[in-house]
PDB file of C-alpha atoms in Angstrom:
ATOM      1  CA  MET A   1      -8.195  19.484  -7.985  1.00  0.00           C
ATOM      2  CA  SER A   2     -10.307  16.384  -8.383  1.00  0.00           C
ATOM      3  CA  THR A   3     -14.108  16.597  -8.262  1.00  0.00           C
ATOM      4  CA  ILE A   4     -15.794  14.574  -5.511  1.00  0.00           C
ATOM      5  CA  ALA A   5     -19.099  12.824  -6.159  1.00  0.00           C
ATOM      6  CA  VAL A   6     -21.104  11.538  -3.196  1.00  0.00           C
ATOM      7  CA  LYS A   7     -23.074   8.382  -3.928  1.00  0.00           C
ATOM      8  CA  ALA A   8     -24.602   5.425  -2.079  1.00  0.00           C
ATOM      9  CA  ALA A   9     -23.899   1.705  -2.423  1.00  0.00           C
ATOM     10  CA  ARG A  10     -26.466  -0.952  -1.575  1.00  0.00           C
ATOM     11  CA  LEU A  11     -24.569  -3.997  -0.356  1.00  0.00           C
ATOM     12  CA  GLY A  12     -25.644  -7.563  -1.012  1.00  0.00           C
ATOM     13  CA  SER A  13     -26.709  -7.732   2.640  1.00  0.00           C
ATOM     14  CA  GLY A  14     -29.120  -4.845   2.039  1.00  0.00           C
ATOM     15  CA  LEU A  15     -27.061  -2.327   4.017  1.00  0.00           C
ATOM     16  CA  LEU A  16     -26.806   1.140   2.437  1.00  0.00           C
ATOM     17  CA  LEU A  17     -23.451   2.923   2.704  1.00  0.00           C
ATOM     18  CA  PRO A  18     -22.708   6.419   1.389  1.00  0.00           C
ATOM     19  CA  TYR A  19     -19.362   6.841  -0.300  1.00  0.00           C
ATOM     20  CA  ALA A  20     -17.295   9.508  -1.980  1.00  0.00           C
ATOM     21  CA  GLU A  21     -15.731   8.957  -5.382  1.00  0.00           C
ATOM     22  CA  ALA A  22     -13.025  11.027  -7.055  1.00  0.00           C
ATOM     23  CA  GLY A  23     -10.329  10.834  -9.693  1.00  0.00           C
ATOM     24  CA  TYR A  24     -10.352   9.429 -13.205  1.00  0.00           C
ATOM     25  CA  PRO A  25     -12.875   6.610 -13.898  1.00  0.00           C
ATOM     26  CA  GLU A  26     -10.254   4.564 -15.758  1.00  0.00           C
ATOM     27  CA  GLY A  27      -7.601   5.057 -13.076  1.00  0.00           C
ATOM     28  CA  ALA A  28      -6.341   2.428 -10.663  1.00  0.00           C
ATOM     29  CA  PRO A  29      -9.000   1.757  -7.981  1.00  0.00           C
ATOM     30  CA  VAL A  30      -7.915   2.895  -4.525  1.00  0.00           C
ATOM     31  CA  VAL A  31     -10.323   2.433  -1.608  1.00  0.00           C
ATOM     32  CA  PHE A  32      -9.843   4.552   1.532  1.00  0.00           C
ATOM     33  CA  LEU A  33     -11.251   3.148   4.762  1.00  0.00           C
ATOM     34  CA  HIS A  34     -11.708   5.366   7.819  1.00  0.00           C
ATOM     35  CA  GLY A  35     -11.377   4.461  11.476  1.00  0.00           C
ATOM     36  CA  LEU A  36     -13.614   4.570  14.532  1.00  0.00           C
ATOM     37  CA  GLY A  37     -15.733   7.713  14.815  1.00  0.00           C
ATOM     38  CA  ASP A  38     -14.952   8.998  11.342  1.00  0.00           C
ATOM     39  CA  SER A  39     -16.618   8.929   7.911  1.00  0.00           C
ATOM     40  CA  TRP A  40     -15.626   9.438   4.281  1.00  0.00           C
ATOM     41  CA  TRP A  41     -15.142  13.127   5.120  1.00  0.00           C
ATOM     42  CA  THR A  42     -11.855  12.188   6.796  1.00  0.00           C
ATOM     43  CA  PHE A  43     -10.438  11.729   3.302  1.00  0.00           C
ATOM     44  CA  GLU A  44     -11.985  14.778   1.647  1.00  0.00           C
ATOM     45  CA  PRO A  45      -8.640  16.663   1.474  1.00  0.00           C
ATOM     46  CA  LEU A  46      -6.968  13.595  -0.069  1.00  0.00           C
ATOM     47  CA  LEU A  47      -9.710  12.872  -2.571  1.00  0.00           C
ATOM     48  CA  ARG A  48      -9.560  16.428  -3.927  1.00  0.00           C
ATOM     49  CA  GLN A  49      -5.897  15.950  -4.792  1.00  0.00           C
ATOM     50  CA  LEU A  50      -6.105  12.601  -6.558  1.00  0.00           C
ATOM     51  CA  PRO A  51      -4.440  12.609  -9.996  1.00  0.00           C
ATOM     52  CA  ALA A  52      -5.929  11.117 -13.149  1.00  0.00           C
ATOM     53  CA  ALA A  53      -3.982   7.892 -12.595  1.00  0.00           C
ATOM     54  CA  VAL A  54      -6.192   6.997  -9.615  1.00  0.00           C
ATOM     55  CA  HIS A  55      -9.899   6.317  -9.120  1.00  0.00           C
ATOM     56  CA  GLY A  56     -10.598   6.847  -5.431  1.00  0.00           C
ATOM     57  CA  TYR A  57     -13.453   5.489  -3.337  1.00  0.00           C
ATOM     58  CA  ALA A  58     -14.124   6.279   0.318  1.00  0.00           C
ATOM     59  CA  PRO A  59     -17.086   4.455   1.885  1.00  0.00           C
ATOM     60  CA  THR A  60     -18.568   5.388   5.233  1.00  0.00           C
ATOM     61  CA  GLN A  61     -18.725   2.301   7.418  1.00  0.00           C
ATOM     62  CA  ARG A  62     -21.892   1.017   9.068  1.00  0.00           C
ATOM     63  CA  GLY A  63     -23.008   3.011  12.083  1.00  0.00           C
ATOM     64  CA  HIS A  64     -20.867   5.993  11.122  1.00  0.00           C
ATOM     65  CA  GLY A  65     -21.628   9.302   9.426  1.00  0.00           C
ATOM     66  CA  ASP A  66     -24.753   9.006   7.301  1.00  0.00           C
ATOM     67  CA  ALA A  67     -24.500   5.233   6.853  1.00  0.00           C
ATOM     68  CA  GLU A  68     -27.276   2.977   8.078  1.00  0.00           C
ATOM     69  CA  ARG A  69     -27.040   1.883  11.713  1.00  0.00           C
ATOM     70  CA  PRO A  70     -28.067  -1.756  12.180  1.00  0.00           C
ATOM     71  CA  ALA A  71     -28.702  -2.960  15.713  1.00  0.00           C
ATOM     72  CA  ASP A  72     -25.576  -5.131  15.699  1.00  0.00           C
ATOM     73  CA  GLY A  73     -22.613  -6.138  13.541  1.00  0.00           C
ATOM     74  CA  TYR A  74     -19.773  -3.949  14.821  1.00  0.00           C
ATOM     75  CA  LEU A  75     -16.970  -6.493  15.148  1.00  0.00           C
ATOM     76  CA  PRO A  76     -13.934  -6.148  12.851  1.00  0.00           C
ATOM     77  CA  GLU A  77     -15.085  -9.145  10.802  1.00  0.00           C
ATOM     78  CA  ASP A  78     -18.462  -7.459  10.198  1.00  0.00           C
ATOM     79  CA  PHE A  79     -16.764  -4.382   8.779  1.00  0.00           C
ATOM     80  CA  ALA A  80     -14.523  -6.638   6.679  1.00  0.00           C
ATOM     81  CA  ARG A  81     -17.548  -8.358   5.140  1.00  0.00           C
ATOM     82  CA  ASP A  82     -18.981  -4.947   4.342  1.00  0.00           C
ATOM     83  CA  LEU A  83     -15.765  -3.929   2.595  1.00  0.00           C
ATOM     84  CA  VAL A  84     -15.783  -6.954   0.284  1.00  0.00           C
ATOM     85  CA  ALA A  85     -19.473  -6.376  -0.387  1.00  0.00           C
ATOM     86  CA  PHE A  86     -18.707  -2.728  -1.181  1.00  0.00           C
ATOM     87  CA  LEU A  87     -16.124  -3.776  -3.776  1.00  0.00           C
ATOM     88  CA  ASP A  88     -18.818  -5.961  -5.321  1.00  0.00           C
ATOM     89  CA  ALA A  89     -21.389  -3.164  -5.243  1.00  0.00           C
ATOM     90  CA  VAL A  90     -19.152  -0.666  -7.055  1.00  0.00           C
ATOM     91  CA  ASP A  91     -17.856  -3.351  -9.446  1.00  0.00           C
ATOM     92  CA  VAL A  92     -14.206  -3.229  -8.423  1.00  0.00           C
ATOM     93  CA  GLY A  93     -12.393  -6.518  -8.836  1.00  0.00           C
ATOM     94  CA  ARG A  94      -8.986  -5.604  -7.423  1.00  0.00           C
ATOM     95  CA  ALA A  95      -8.014  -2.457  -5.570  1.00  0.00           C
ATOM     96  CA  VAL A  96      -5.389  -0.903  -3.402  1.00  0.00           C
ATOM     97  CA  LEU A  97      -6.825  -0.659   0.113  1.00  0.00           C
ATOM     98  CA  VAL A  98      -5.794   2.279   2.308  1.00  0.00           C
ATOM     99  CA  GLY A  99      -6.781   1.676   5.920  1.00  0.00           C
ATOM    100  CA  ALA A 100      -6.516   4.623   8.319  1.00  0.00           C
ATOM    101  CA  SER A 101      -6.224   3.919  12.051  1.00  0.00           C
ATOM    102  CA  SER A 102      -8.646   1.093  12.925  1.00  0.00           C
ATOM    103  CA  GLY A 103      -9.711   1.054   9.275  1.00  0.00           C
ATOM    104  CA  GLY A 104      -6.347  -0.588   8.720  1.00  0.00           C
ATOM    105  CA  VAL A 105      -7.499  -3.604  10.734  1.00  0.00           C
ATOM    106  CA  VAL A 106     -10.478  -4.063   8.426  1.00  0.00           C
ATOM    107  CA  ALA A 107      -8.377  -3.536   5.291  1.00  0.00           C
ATOM    108  CA  ARG A 108      -5.758  -6.077   6.307  1.00  0.00           C
ATOM    109  CA  MET A 109      -8.402  -8.673   7.203  1.00  0.00           C
ATOM    110  CA  VAL A 110      -9.681  -8.429   3.640  1.00  0.00           C
ATOM    111  CA  ALA A 111      -6.127  -8.516   2.269  1.00  0.00           C
ATOM    112  CA  GLY A 112      -5.518 -11.736   4.180  1.00  0.00           C
ATOM    113  CA  SER A 113      -8.804 -13.453   3.360  1.00  0.00           C
ATOM    114  CA  HIS A 114      -9.328 -12.148  -0.190  1.00  0.00           C
ATOM    115  CA  PRO A 115      -5.883 -11.599  -1.732  1.00  0.00           C
ATOM    116  CA  ASP A 116      -7.426 -11.881  -5.198  1.00  0.00           C
ATOM    117  CA  ARG A 117      -9.324  -8.649  -4.486  1.00  0.00           C
ATOM    118  CA  VAL A 118      -6.383  -6.675  -3.075  1.00  0.00           C
ATOM    119  CA  ALA A 119      -3.515  -5.472  -5.272  1.00  0.00           C
ATOM    120  CA  GLY A 120      -1.802  -3.698  -2.411  1.00  0.00           C
ATOM    121  CA  LEU A 121      -2.338  -2.613   1.172  1.00  0.00           C
ATOM    122  CA  VAL A 122      -1.516   0.739   2.795  1.00  0.00           C
ATOM    123  CA  LEU A 123      -1.743   0.950   6.585  1.00  0.00           C
ATOM    124  CA  ALA A 124      -1.765   4.558   7.820  1.00  0.00           C
ATOM    125  CA  GLY A 125      -1.509   4.852  11.590  1.00  0.00           C
ATOM    126  CA  ALA A 126      -2.953   1.348  11.936  1.00  0.00           C
ATOM    127  CA  PRO A 127      -2.364  -0.602  15.159  1.00  0.00           C
ATOM    128  CA  ALA A 128      -0.668  -3.986  15.289  1.00  0.00           C
ATOM    129  CA  ALA A 129      -2.475  -4.440  18.611  1.00  0.00           C
ATOM    130  CA  LEU A 130      -4.653  -2.325  20.894  1.00  0.00           C
ATOM    131  CA  ALA A 131      -5.267  -4.371  24.035  1.00  0.00           C
ATOM    132  CA  ASP A 132      -1.737  -3.577  25.238  1.00  0.00           C
ATOM    133  CA  LYS A 133      -1.996   0.182  24.688  1.00  0.00           C
ATOM    134  CA  PRO A 134      -2.647   2.364  27.781  1.00  0.00           C
ATOM    135  CA  GLY A 135      -4.142   5.054  25.554  1.00  0.00           C
ATOM    136  CA  ALA A 136      -6.626   2.600  24.053  1.00  0.00           C
ATOM    137  CA  ALA A 137      -7.630   1.336  27.496  1.00  0.00           C
ATOM    138  CA  ALA A 138      -8.189   4.910  28.674  1.00  0.00           C
ATOM    139  CA  LEU A 139     -10.296   5.641  25.600  1.00  0.00           C
ATOM    140  CA  ARG A 140     -12.409   2.562  26.244  1.00  0.00           C
ATOM    141  CA  ARG A 141     -13.170   3.734  29.768  1.00  0.00           C
ATOM    142  CA  ARG A 142     -14.316   7.080  28.385  1.00  0.00           C
ATOM    143  CA  VAL A 143     -16.358   5.473  25.623  1.00  0.00           C
ATOM    144  CA  ASP A 144     -18.033   3.049  28.042  1.00  0.00           C
ATOM    145  CA  GLY A 145     -19.440   6.063  29.848  1.00  0.00           C
ATOM    146  CA  LEU A 146     -20.835   7.759  26.739  1.00  0.00           C
ATOM    147  CA  LYS A 147     -24.544   8.473  26.420  1.00  0.00           C
ATOM    148  CA  ASP A 148     -26.541   9.974  23.574  1.00  0.00           C
ATOM    149  CA  PRO A 149     -26.165  12.631  22.478  1.00  0.00           C
ATOM    150  CA  VAL A 150     -22.399  12.195  22.489  1.00  0.00           C
ATOM    151  CA  PRO A 151     -20.871  15.365  24.010  1.00  0.00           C
ATOM    152  CA  ARG A 152     -19.130  17.693  21.585  1.00  0.00           C
ATOM    153  CA  ALA A 153     -16.292  18.060  24.093  1.00  0.00           C
ATOM    154  CA  PHE A 154     -15.530  14.340  23.798  1.00  0.00           C
ATOM    155  CA  ALA A 155     -15.144  14.517  20.011  1.00  0.00           C
ATOM    156  CA  GLU A 156     -13.088  17.719  20.119  1.00  0.00           C
ATOM    157  CA  GLU A 157     -10.761  16.452  22.839  1.00  0.00           C
ATOM    158  CA  LEU A 158     -10.181  13.143  21.057  1.00  0.00           C
ATOM    159  CA  LEU A 159      -9.307  14.912  17.828  1.00  0.00           C
ATOM    160  CA  ASP A 160      -6.900  17.204  19.671  1.00  0.00           C
ATOM    161  CA  GLU A 161      -5.221  14.259  21.428  1.00  0.00           C
ATOM    162  CA  LEU A 162      -4.640  12.243  18.251  1.00  0.00           C
ATOM    163  CA  ALA A 163      -3.307  15.060  16.054  1.00  0.00           C
ATOM    164  CA  ALA A 164       0.227  16.301  16.667  1.00  0.00           C
ATOM    165  CA  ARG A 165      -0.237  19.453  14.603  1.00  0.00           C
ATOM    166  CA  PRO A 166      -2.958  22.114  14.711  1.00  0.00           C
ATOM    167  CA  LEU A 167      -5.724  21.458  12.191  1.00  0.00           C
ATOM    168  CA  GLY A 168      -7.708  24.079  10.289  1.00  0.00           C
ATOM    169  CA  ARG A 169     -10.906  25.288  11.934  1.00  0.00           C
ATOM    170  CA  GLY A 170     -13.070  24.164   9.041  1.00  0.00           C
ATOM    171  CA  LEU A 171     -11.593  20.677   9.057  1.00  0.00           C
ATOM    172  CA  VAL A 172     -11.967  20.374  12.833  1.00  0.00           C
ATOM    173  CA  ALA A 173     -15.609  21.455  12.588  1.00  0.00           C
ATOM    174  CA  THR A 174     -16.323  18.890   9.872  1.00  0.00           C
ATOM    175  CA  LEU A 175     -14.578  15.994  11.597  1.00  0.00           C
ATOM    176  CA  THR A 176     -16.227  16.833  14.903  1.00  0.00           C
ATOM    177  CA  ALA A 177     -19.680  16.997  13.318  1.00  0.00           C
ATOM    178  CA  GLU A 178     -19.129  13.595  11.697  1.00  0.00           C
ATOM    179  CA  SER A 179     -17.991  12.059  14.997  1.00  0.00           C
ATOM    180  CA  LEU A 180     -21.126  13.332  16.713  1.00  0.00           C
ATOM    181  CA  LYS A 181     -23.271  11.380  14.236  1.00  0.00           C
ATOM    182  CA  VAL A 182     -21.964   8.117  15.697  1.00  0.00           C
ATOM    183  CA  PRO A 183     -24.317   6.816  18.421  1.00  0.00           C
ATOM    184  CA  ALA A 184     -22.810   5.935  21.798  1.00  0.00           C
ATOM    185  CA  ARG A 185     -23.634   2.259  21.279  1.00  0.00           C
ATOM    186  CA  VAL A 186     -21.642   2.178  18.026  1.00  0.00           C
ATOM    187  CA  TRP A 187     -18.657   3.771  19.743  1.00  0.00           C
ATOM    188  CA  ARG A 188     -18.871   1.153  22.501  1.00  0.00           C
ATOM    189  CA  GLU A 189     -19.455  -1.906  20.332  1.00  0.00           C
ATOM    190  CA  THR A 190     -16.855  -0.994  17.712  1.00  0.00           C
ATOM    191  CA  LEU A 191     -14.142  -0.234  20.249  1.00  0.00           C
ATOM    192  CA  ARG A 192     -15.032  -3.349  22.248  1.00  0.00           C
ATOM    193  CA  GLY A 193     -14.591  -5.438  19.105  1.00  0.00           C
ATOM    194  CA  LEU A 194     -11.210  -3.866  18.398  1.00  0.00           C
ATOM    195  CA  MET A 195      -9.993  -4.339  21.963  1.00  0.00           C
ATOM    196  CA  GLU A 196     -11.188  -7.925  22.360  1.00  0.00           C
ATOM    197  CA  THR A 197     -10.195  -9.229  18.911  1.00  0.00           C
ATOM    198  CA  ASP A 198      -6.738 -10.805  18.565  1.00  0.00           C
ATOM    199  CA  LEU A 199      -5.446  -8.054  16.273  1.00  0.00           C
ATOM    200  CA  PRO A 200      -1.941  -9.519  15.818  1.00  0.00           C
ATOM    201  CA  ALA A 201      -3.613 -12.635  14.393  1.00  0.00           C
ATOM    202  CA  THR A 202      -5.121 -10.498  11.632  1.00  0.00           C
ATOM    203  CA  LEU A 203      -1.590  -9.774  10.397  1.00  0.00           C
ATOM    204  CA  ARG A 204      -0.907 -13.406   9.576  1.00  0.00           C
ATOM    205  CA  GLY A 205      -1.097 -14.694   6.043  1.00  0.00           C
ATOM    206  CA  ILE A 206      -0.931 -11.316   4.297  1.00  0.00           C
ATOM    207  CA  LEU A 207       1.112 -11.757   1.136  1.00  0.00           C
ATOM    208  CA  VAL A 208       0.078  -8.705  -0.888  1.00  0.00           C
ATOM    209  CA  PRO A 209       2.481  -5.725  -1.207  1.00  0.00           C
ATOM    210  CA  THR A 210       2.135  -3.605   1.920  1.00  0.00           C
ATOM    211  CA  LEU A 211       3.147  -0.041   2.758  1.00  0.00           C
ATOM    212  CA  VAL A 212       3.107   1.190   6.361  1.00  0.00           C
ATOM    213  CA  LEU A 213       2.766   4.932   7.073  1.00  0.00           C
ATOM    214  CA  TRP A 214       3.419   6.106  10.631  1.00  0.00           C
ATOM    215  CA  GLY A 215       3.875   9.483  12.320  1.00  0.00           C
ATOM    216  CA  ASP A 216       6.708   9.547  14.850  1.00  0.00           C
ATOM    217  CA  ALA A 217       4.681  11.870  17.106  1.00  0.00           C
ATOM    218  CA  ASP A 218       1.876   9.288  17.405  1.00  0.00           C
ATOM    219  CA  THR A 219       0.969   9.190  21.110  1.00  0.00           C
ATOM    220  CA  LEU A 220      -1.141   6.038  20.719  1.00  0.00           C
ATOM    221  CA  LEU A 221       1.089   3.755  18.629  1.00  0.00           C
ATOM    222  CA  PRO A 222       4.822   3.536  19.359  1.00  0.00           C
ATOM    223  CA  ARG A 223       7.440   2.539  16.793  1.00  0.00           C
ATOM    224  CA  THR A 224       7.625  -0.954  18.322  1.00  0.00           C
ATOM    225  CA  ASP A 225       3.966  -1.495  17.472  1.00  0.00           C
ATOM    226  CA  GLN A 226       4.614  -0.699  13.826  1.00  0.00           C
ATOM    227  CA  GLN A 227       7.629  -3.020  13.829  1.00  0.00           C
ATOM    228  CA  ARG A 228       5.261  -5.879  14.663  1.00  0.00           C
ATOM    229  CA  ILE A 229       3.438  -5.161  11.412  1.00  0.00           C
ATOM    230  CA  LEU A 230       6.683  -5.073   9.444  1.00  0.00           C
ATOM    231  CA  ASP A 231       7.843  -8.325  11.028  1.00  0.00           C
ATOM    232  CA  ALA A 232       4.525 -10.056  10.312  1.00  0.00           C
ATOM    233  CA  ILE A 233       4.036  -9.055   6.668  1.00  0.00           C
ATOM    234  CA  PRO A 234       6.773 -10.239   4.309  1.00  0.00           C
ATOM    235  CA  GLY A 235       8.344  -7.466   2.236  1.00  0.00           C
ATOM    236  CA  SER A 236       6.360  -4.675   3.877  1.00  0.00           C
ATOM    237  CA  GLU A 237       7.852  -1.174   3.810  1.00  0.00           C
ATOM    238  CA  LEU A 238       7.740   1.677   6.310  1.00  0.00           C
ATOM    239  CA  ILE A 239       7.617   5.424   5.657  1.00  0.00           C
ATOM    240  CA  VAL A 240       8.006   7.596   8.760  1.00  0.00           C
ATOM    241  CA  TYR A 241       6.278  10.991   8.832  1.00  0.00           C
ATOM    242  CA  GLU A 242       8.424  13.115  11.106  1.00  0.00           C
ATOM    243  CA  GLY A 243       6.425  15.305  13.441  1.00  0.00           C
ATOM    244  CA  ALA A 244       3.061  13.814  12.441  1.00  0.00           C
ATOM    245  CA  GLY A 245       0.691  12.231  14.918  1.00  0.00           C
ATOM    246  CA  HIS A 246      -1.803   9.390  14.782  1.00  0.00           C
ATOM    247  CA  LEU A 247      -3.904  11.324  12.266  1.00  0.00           C
ATOM    248  CA  LEU A 248      -1.062  11.681   9.764  1.00  0.00           C
ATOM    249  CA  TYR A 249      -3.513  11.268   6.855  1.00  0.00           C
ATOM    250  CA  VAL A 250      -5.352  14.373   8.092  1.00  0.00           C
ATOM    251  CA  GLU A 251      -2.225  16.303   9.038  1.00  0.00           C
ATOM    252  CA  GLU A 252      -0.305  15.669   5.799  1.00  0.00           C
ATOM    253  CA  PRO A 253      -2.878  14.793   3.095  1.00  0.00           C
ATOM    254  CA  GLU A 254      -0.653  15.980   0.230  1.00  0.00           C
ATOM    255  CA  ARG A 255       2.197  13.682   1.217  1.00  0.00           C
ATOM    256  CA  VAL A 256      -0.128  10.745   1.853  1.00  0.00           C
ATOM    257  CA  VAL A 257      -1.594  11.165  -1.625  1.00  0.00           C
ATOM    258  CA  GLN A 258       1.891  11.176  -3.137  1.00  0.00           C
ATOM    259  CA  ASP A 259       2.928   8.040  -1.267  1.00  0.00           C
ATOM    260  CA  VAL A 260      -0.321   6.191  -2.010  1.00  0.00           C
ATOM    261  CA  VAL A 261      -0.294   7.103  -5.704  1.00  0.00           C
ATOM    262  CA  ALA A 262       3.350   6.052  -6.097  1.00  0.00           C
ATOM    263  CA  PHE A 263       2.575   2.756  -4.372  1.00  0.00           C
ATOM    264  CA  ALA A 264      -0.576   2.162  -6.440  1.00  0.00           C
ATOM    265  CA  SER A 265       1.306   2.809  -9.684  1.00  0.00           C
ATOM    266  CA  ARG A 266       3.713   0.011  -8.742  1.00  0.00           C
ATOM    267  CA  VAL A 267       1.236  -2.630  -7.632  1.00  0.00           C
ATOM    268  CA  LEU A 268      -1.705  -1.846  -9.932  1.00  0.00           C
ATOM    269  CA  PRO A 269      -0.417  -0.002 -13.013  1.00  0.00           C
ATOM    270  CA  ALA A 270      -2.846   1.723 -15.359  1.00  0.00           C
ATOM    271  CA  GLY A 271      -4.095  -0.553 -18.101  1.00  0.00           C
ATOM    272  CA  ALA A 272      -3.474  -3.755 -16.159  1.00  0.00           C
ATOM    273  CA  SER A 273      -5.632  -6.713 -17.252  1.00  0.00           C
ATOM    274  CA  GLY A 274      -6.774  -4.692 -20.255  1.00  0.00           C
ATOM    275  CA  GLY A 275      -9.049  -1.706 -19.738  1.00  0.00           C
ATOM    276  CA  ALA A 276      -9.777  -0.332 -16.308  1.00  0.00           C
ATOM    277  CA  PRO A 277      -7.415  -1.726 -13.685  1.00  0.00           C
ATOM    278  CA  GLY A 278      -9.116  -3.973 -11.173  1.00  0.00           C
ATOM    279  CA  ARG A 279     -12.327  -4.276 -13.154  1.00  0.00           C
ATOM    280  CA  ALA A 280     -11.802  -6.732 -15.967  1.00  0.00           C
ATOM    281  CA  GLY A 281     -12.530 -10.302 -15.010  1.00  0.00           C
ATOM    282  CA  ARG A 282     -13.578  -9.613 -11.421  1.00  0.00           C
ATOM    283  CA  PRO A 283     -13.579 -12.910  -9.511  1.00  0.00           C
ATOM    284  CA  PRO A 284     -16.769 -13.906  -7.703  1.00  0.00           C
ATOM    285  CA  SER A 285     -16.728 -13.583  -3.934  1.00  0.00           C
ATOM    286  CA  PRO A 286     -16.977 -16.867  -2.050  1.00  0.00           C
ATOM    287  CA  GLY A 287     -20.386 -17.211  -0.456  1.00  0.00           C
ATOM    288  CA  GLY A 288     -21.952 -14.487  -2.606  1.00  0.00           C
ATOM    289  CA  PRO A 289     -21.993 -10.681  -2.331  1.00  0.00           C
ATOM    290  CA  GLY A 290     -22.189  -9.319   1.176  1.00  0.00           C
ATOM    291  CA  ALA A 291     -21.410 -12.599   2.921  1.00  0.00           C
ATOM    292  CA  PRO A 292     -17.760 -13.528   2.329  1.00  0.00           C
ATOM    293  CA  PRO A 293     -15.912 -15.548   4.932  1.00  0.00           C
ATOM    294  CA  VAL A 294     -13.271 -13.481   6.711  1.00  0.00           C
TER     295      VAL A 294
END
């Protein structure tokens, strides 16, 4: 079992984001990025199982969990700028990015705009598009009607809808509590940005090694949606999790860790570039920390 340390990163923009860190300090950097309504706690079961070959980071995105909540800045490109700034703040030059659900949109935007910072990309239950999904449209209608405090029933029902397998009571309680920290305005603005952004366009120009993880019991994203990702990213690979739902990274954390670690060992082997992988010779970000073009 890996020990988890909870820290905070001050981005170049001034924004403060909490993050969890686990694994071996000299291991290959792997950054886990959560989706809408979640926080770093989504990856707590994964982080505890990281082997010595990996150094894991899991930041909480703006507006979520215990992160700061600016008045605006909840479009996908805003979260992508934060991710590059986070890599700067924790002194990681190149990393494997693991984007879960809508976190996969943010991760792939950075992979496309900053390939020098991304050794590999893992998309776990990430949508190719959302505007064409009936389930996403229904969620937006529910979110548009949210008021603070966000009802516990909303968070519990959403978790139940997205998971194909029963989750442990403790995990459900934690994930629900984290969802309830997200103000109604952040739910609305973040989902609006995801629905109104041309998500298929964010798949273009990605040339880094890419692994797609998808549960075949996902009620939000059909297999055809994932095929759009495979068709758009040259050389990308698909692993199907039979019986898993949209939250496959919560339902099968042990298997996700195995797949991510195997992938990371291929694209960012230990000792690469001399010393800690992804750290030596970190390239400067265009435009300075916290303000990269995406």
